[in-house]
Each structure stands twice: as C-alpha cells, then as structure tokens.
PDB file of C-alpha atoms in Angstrom:
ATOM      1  CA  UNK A   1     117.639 116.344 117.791  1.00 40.00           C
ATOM      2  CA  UNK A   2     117.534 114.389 121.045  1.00 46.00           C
ATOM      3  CA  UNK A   3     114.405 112.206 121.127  1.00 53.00           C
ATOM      4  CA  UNK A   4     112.570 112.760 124.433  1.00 65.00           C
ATOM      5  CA  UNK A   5     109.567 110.001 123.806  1.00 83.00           C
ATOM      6  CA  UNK A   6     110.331 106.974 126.038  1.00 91.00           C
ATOM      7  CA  UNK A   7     110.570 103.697 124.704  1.00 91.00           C
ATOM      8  CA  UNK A   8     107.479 101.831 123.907  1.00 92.00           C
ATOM      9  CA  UNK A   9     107.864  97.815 123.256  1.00 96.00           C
ATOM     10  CA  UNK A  10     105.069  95.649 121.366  1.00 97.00           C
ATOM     11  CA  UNK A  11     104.806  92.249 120.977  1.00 98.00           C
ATOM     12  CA  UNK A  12     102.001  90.728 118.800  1.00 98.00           C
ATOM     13  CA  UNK A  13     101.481  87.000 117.905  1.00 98.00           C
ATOM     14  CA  UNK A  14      98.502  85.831 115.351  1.00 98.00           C
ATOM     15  CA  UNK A  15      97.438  82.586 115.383  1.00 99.00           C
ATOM     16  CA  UNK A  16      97.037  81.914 111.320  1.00 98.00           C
ATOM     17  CA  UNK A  17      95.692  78.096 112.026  1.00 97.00           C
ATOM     18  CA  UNK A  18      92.292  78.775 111.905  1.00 96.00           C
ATOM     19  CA  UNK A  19      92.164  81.883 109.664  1.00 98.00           C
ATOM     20  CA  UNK A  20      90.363  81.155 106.284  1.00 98.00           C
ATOM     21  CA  UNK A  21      89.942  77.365 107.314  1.00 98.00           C
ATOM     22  CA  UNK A  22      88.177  76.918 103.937  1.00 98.00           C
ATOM     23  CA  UNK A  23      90.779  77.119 101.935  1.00 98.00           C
ATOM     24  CA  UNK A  24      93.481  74.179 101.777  1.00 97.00           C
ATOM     25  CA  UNK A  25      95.043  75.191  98.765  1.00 98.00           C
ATOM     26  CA  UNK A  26      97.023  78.435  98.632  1.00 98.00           C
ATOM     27  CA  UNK A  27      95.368  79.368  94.968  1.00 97.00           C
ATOM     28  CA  UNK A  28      92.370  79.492  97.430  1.00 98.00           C
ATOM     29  CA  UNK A  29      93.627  82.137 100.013  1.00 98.00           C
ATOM     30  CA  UNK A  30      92.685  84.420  96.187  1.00 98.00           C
ATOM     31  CA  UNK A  31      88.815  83.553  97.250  1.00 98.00           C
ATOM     32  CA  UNK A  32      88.420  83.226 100.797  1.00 98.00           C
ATOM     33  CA  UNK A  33      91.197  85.883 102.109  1.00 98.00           C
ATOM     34  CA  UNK A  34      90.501  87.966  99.116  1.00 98.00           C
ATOM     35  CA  UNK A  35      89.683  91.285 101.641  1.00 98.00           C
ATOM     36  CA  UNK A  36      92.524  90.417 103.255  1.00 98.00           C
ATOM     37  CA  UNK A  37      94.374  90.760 100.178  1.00 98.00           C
ATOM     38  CA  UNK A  38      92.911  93.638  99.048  1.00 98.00           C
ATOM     39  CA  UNK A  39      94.533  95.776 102.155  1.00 97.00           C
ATOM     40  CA  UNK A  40      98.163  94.575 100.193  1.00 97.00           C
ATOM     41  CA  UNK A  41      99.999  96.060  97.453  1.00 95.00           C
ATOM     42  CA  UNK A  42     100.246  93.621  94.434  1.00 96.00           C
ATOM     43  CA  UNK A  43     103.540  93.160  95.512  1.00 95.00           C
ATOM     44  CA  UNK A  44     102.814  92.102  98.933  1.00 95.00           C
ATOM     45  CA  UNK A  45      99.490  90.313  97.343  1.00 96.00           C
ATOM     46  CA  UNK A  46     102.004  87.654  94.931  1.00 97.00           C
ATOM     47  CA  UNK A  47     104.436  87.549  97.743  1.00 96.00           C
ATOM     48  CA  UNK A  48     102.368  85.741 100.281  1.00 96.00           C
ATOM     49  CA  UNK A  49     100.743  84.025  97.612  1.00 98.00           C
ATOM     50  CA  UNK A  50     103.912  82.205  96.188  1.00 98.00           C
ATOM     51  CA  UNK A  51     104.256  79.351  98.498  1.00 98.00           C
ATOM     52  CA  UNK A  52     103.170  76.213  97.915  1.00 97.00           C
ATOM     53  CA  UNK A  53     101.380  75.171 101.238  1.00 98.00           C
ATOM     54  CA  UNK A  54      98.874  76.943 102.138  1.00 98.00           C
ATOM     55  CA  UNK A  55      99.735  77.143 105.616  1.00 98.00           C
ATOM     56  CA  UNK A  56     102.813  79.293 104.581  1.00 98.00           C
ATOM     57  CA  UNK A  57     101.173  81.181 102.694  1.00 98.00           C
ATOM     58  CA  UNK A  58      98.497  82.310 105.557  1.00 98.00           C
ATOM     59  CA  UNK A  59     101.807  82.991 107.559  1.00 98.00           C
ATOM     60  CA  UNK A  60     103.074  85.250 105.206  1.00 98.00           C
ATOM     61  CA  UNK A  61      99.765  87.110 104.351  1.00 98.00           C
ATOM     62  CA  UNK A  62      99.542  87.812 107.963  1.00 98.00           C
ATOM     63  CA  UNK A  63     103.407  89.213 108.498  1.00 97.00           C
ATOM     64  CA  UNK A  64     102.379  91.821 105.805  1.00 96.00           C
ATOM     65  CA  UNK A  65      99.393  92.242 107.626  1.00 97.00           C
ATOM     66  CA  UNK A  66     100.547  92.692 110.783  1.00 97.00           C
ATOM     67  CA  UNK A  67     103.753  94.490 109.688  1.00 96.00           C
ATOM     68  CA  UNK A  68     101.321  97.334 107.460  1.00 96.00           C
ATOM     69  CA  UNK A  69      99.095  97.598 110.716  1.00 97.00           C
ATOM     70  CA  UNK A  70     102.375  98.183 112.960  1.00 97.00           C
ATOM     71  CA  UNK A  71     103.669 100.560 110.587  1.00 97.00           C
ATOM     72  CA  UNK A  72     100.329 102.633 109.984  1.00 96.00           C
ATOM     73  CA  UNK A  73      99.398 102.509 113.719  1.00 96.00           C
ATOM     74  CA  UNK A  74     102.443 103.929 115.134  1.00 94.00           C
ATOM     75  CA  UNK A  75     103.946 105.438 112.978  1.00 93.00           C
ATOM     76  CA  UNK A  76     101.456 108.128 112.339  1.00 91.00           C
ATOM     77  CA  UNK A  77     101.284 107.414 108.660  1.00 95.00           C
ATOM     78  CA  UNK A  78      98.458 106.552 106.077  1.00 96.00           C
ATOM     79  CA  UNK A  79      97.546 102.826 105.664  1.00 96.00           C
ATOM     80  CA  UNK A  80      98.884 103.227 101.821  1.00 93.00           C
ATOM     81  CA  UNK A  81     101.988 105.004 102.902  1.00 94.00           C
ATOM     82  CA  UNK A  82     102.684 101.984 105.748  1.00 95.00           C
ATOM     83  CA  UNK A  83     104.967 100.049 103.624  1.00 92.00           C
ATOM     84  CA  UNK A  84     108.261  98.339 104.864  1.00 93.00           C
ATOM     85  CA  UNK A  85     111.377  97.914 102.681  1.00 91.00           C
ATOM     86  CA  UNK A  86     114.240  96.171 103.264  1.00 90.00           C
ATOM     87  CA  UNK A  87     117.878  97.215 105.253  1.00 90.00           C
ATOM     88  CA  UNK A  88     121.024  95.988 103.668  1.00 91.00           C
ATOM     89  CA  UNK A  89     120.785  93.078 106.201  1.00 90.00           C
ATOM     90  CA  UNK A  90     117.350  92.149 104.793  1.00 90.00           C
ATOM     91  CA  UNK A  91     115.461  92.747 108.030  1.00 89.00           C
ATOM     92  CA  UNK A  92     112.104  94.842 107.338  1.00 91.00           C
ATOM     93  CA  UNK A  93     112.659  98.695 108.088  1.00 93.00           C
ATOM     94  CA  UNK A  94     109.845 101.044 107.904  1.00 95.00           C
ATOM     95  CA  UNK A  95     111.557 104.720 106.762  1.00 93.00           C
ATOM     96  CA  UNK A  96     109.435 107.993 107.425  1.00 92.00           C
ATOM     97  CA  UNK A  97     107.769 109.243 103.903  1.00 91.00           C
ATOM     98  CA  UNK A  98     108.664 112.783 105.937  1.00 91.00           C
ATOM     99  CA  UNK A  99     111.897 112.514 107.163  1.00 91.00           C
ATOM    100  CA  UNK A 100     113.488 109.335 106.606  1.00 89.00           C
ATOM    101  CA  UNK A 101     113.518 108.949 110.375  1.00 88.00           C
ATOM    102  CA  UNK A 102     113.195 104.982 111.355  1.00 91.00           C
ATOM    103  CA  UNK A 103     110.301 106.342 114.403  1.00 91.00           C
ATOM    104  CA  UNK A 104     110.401 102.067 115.127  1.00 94.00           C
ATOM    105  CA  UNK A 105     112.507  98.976 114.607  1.00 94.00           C
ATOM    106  CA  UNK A 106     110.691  95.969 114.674  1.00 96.00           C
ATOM    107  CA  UNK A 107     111.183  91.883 113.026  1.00 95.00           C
ATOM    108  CA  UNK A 108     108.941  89.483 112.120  1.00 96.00           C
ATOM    109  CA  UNK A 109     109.318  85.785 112.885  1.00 97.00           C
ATOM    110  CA  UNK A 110     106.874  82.818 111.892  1.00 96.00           C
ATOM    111  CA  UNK A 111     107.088  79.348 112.511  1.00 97.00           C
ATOM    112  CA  UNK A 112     104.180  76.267 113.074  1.00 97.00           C
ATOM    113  CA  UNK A 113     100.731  79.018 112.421  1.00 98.00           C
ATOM    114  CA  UNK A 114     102.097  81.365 114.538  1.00 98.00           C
ATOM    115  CA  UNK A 115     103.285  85.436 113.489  1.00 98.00           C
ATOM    116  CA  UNK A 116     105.212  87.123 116.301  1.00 98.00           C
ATOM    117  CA  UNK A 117     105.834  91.056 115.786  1.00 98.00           C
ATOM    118  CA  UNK A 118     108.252  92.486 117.930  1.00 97.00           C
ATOM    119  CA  UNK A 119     108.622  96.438 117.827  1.00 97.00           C
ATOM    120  CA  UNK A 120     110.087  99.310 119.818  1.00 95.00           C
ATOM    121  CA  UNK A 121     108.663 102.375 119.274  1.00 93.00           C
ATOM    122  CA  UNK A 122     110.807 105.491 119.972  1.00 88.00           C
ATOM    123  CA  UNK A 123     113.957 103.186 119.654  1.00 84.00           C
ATOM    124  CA  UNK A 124     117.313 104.767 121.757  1.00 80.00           C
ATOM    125  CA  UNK A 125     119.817 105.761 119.424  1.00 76.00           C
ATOM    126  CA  UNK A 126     122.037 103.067 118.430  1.00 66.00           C
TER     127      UNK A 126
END
C-alpha cells in the first residue's frame, strides 16, 4: 500500500539541567520527579532510575519522556499503548499495536543535560 502522507521531520531537545533542581541524588528524582515518573511503566520508572548520578538519571527520565510523548502524539495511539521496544540493532522502534506498521523512525541521543529527539514521521520506504 503506497504511503501518500509526505514526510514530516521533528527535532526536539530538553534541557534536563534545571529540571527537579532539588534533587542531587538520583534516589531523590523518586520524590521530586515522582509525577514525572508516574507517566512511566515500572520498567521505564527503574530504568532511568539506575544510574548513579543524578544528572544521568534526569537524562534518561526525560528520553522516555520525550520518546512516550513522540510516540503517543504522532502516532495516533493511547499514552499507555506509546511504548518503544527495541530493533535487533538496539535503536528504539515504536511498532503499531494495529498493524505492526513502524508510522515513524526516530533516535534518541543525550549528552551534557541535553535530550535531542529526532523523528520522521511518514518515513519513505527504505
């Protein structure tokens, strides 16, 4: 079936440096980014929580953030259903509950506070 969306590109970058600034422990980010948890799977939850500095862990609570909002907001699915797995490269994938269509490719990169997305919706084929 020939796809006959054009090709959207988005590029997101969160600043995680100033995000919860109370805590300085990652056992913290439990307290003061609990709501931010709380949109996680436990999963995604004990991921982002196992890093010893803090600052790595903010990183990674915001890539699952980020790649959950990504998913759910173009994607057309349900916040819960938003949920990226892993290809046999390890890069995230996000696979259609409905079809098992991949509707967009996208990678996640984080390095000194920063989280950069980058996405194409409506990929070409290939």
């Amino acid at each position: 079936m020939a796809n006959n969306n054009k090709t959207v590109v988005i590029q997101w970058v969160l600043d995680t440096r100033k995000l919860w600034p109370q805590a300085t422990q990652t056992s913290q980010l439990r307290q003061y980014a609990a709501r931010a948890l709380e949109l996680l799977t436990p999963t995604q939850r004990e991921d982002a929580l196992r890093y010893v500095h803090c600052k790595d862990a903010k990183m990674a609570l915001g890539s699952q953030l980020l790649k959950r909002y990504l998913i759910s907001r173009y994607a057309g699915v349900a916040w819960d259903a938003a949920v990226a797995t892993r290809n046999k490269d390890t890069k995230p994938v996000f696979l259609h509950p409905d079809d098992g269509s991949e509707p967009l490719i996208f990678n996640v990169s984080h390095q000194a506070g920063l989280v950069v997305v980058a996405a194409a919706l409506h990929p070409p084929p290939g």
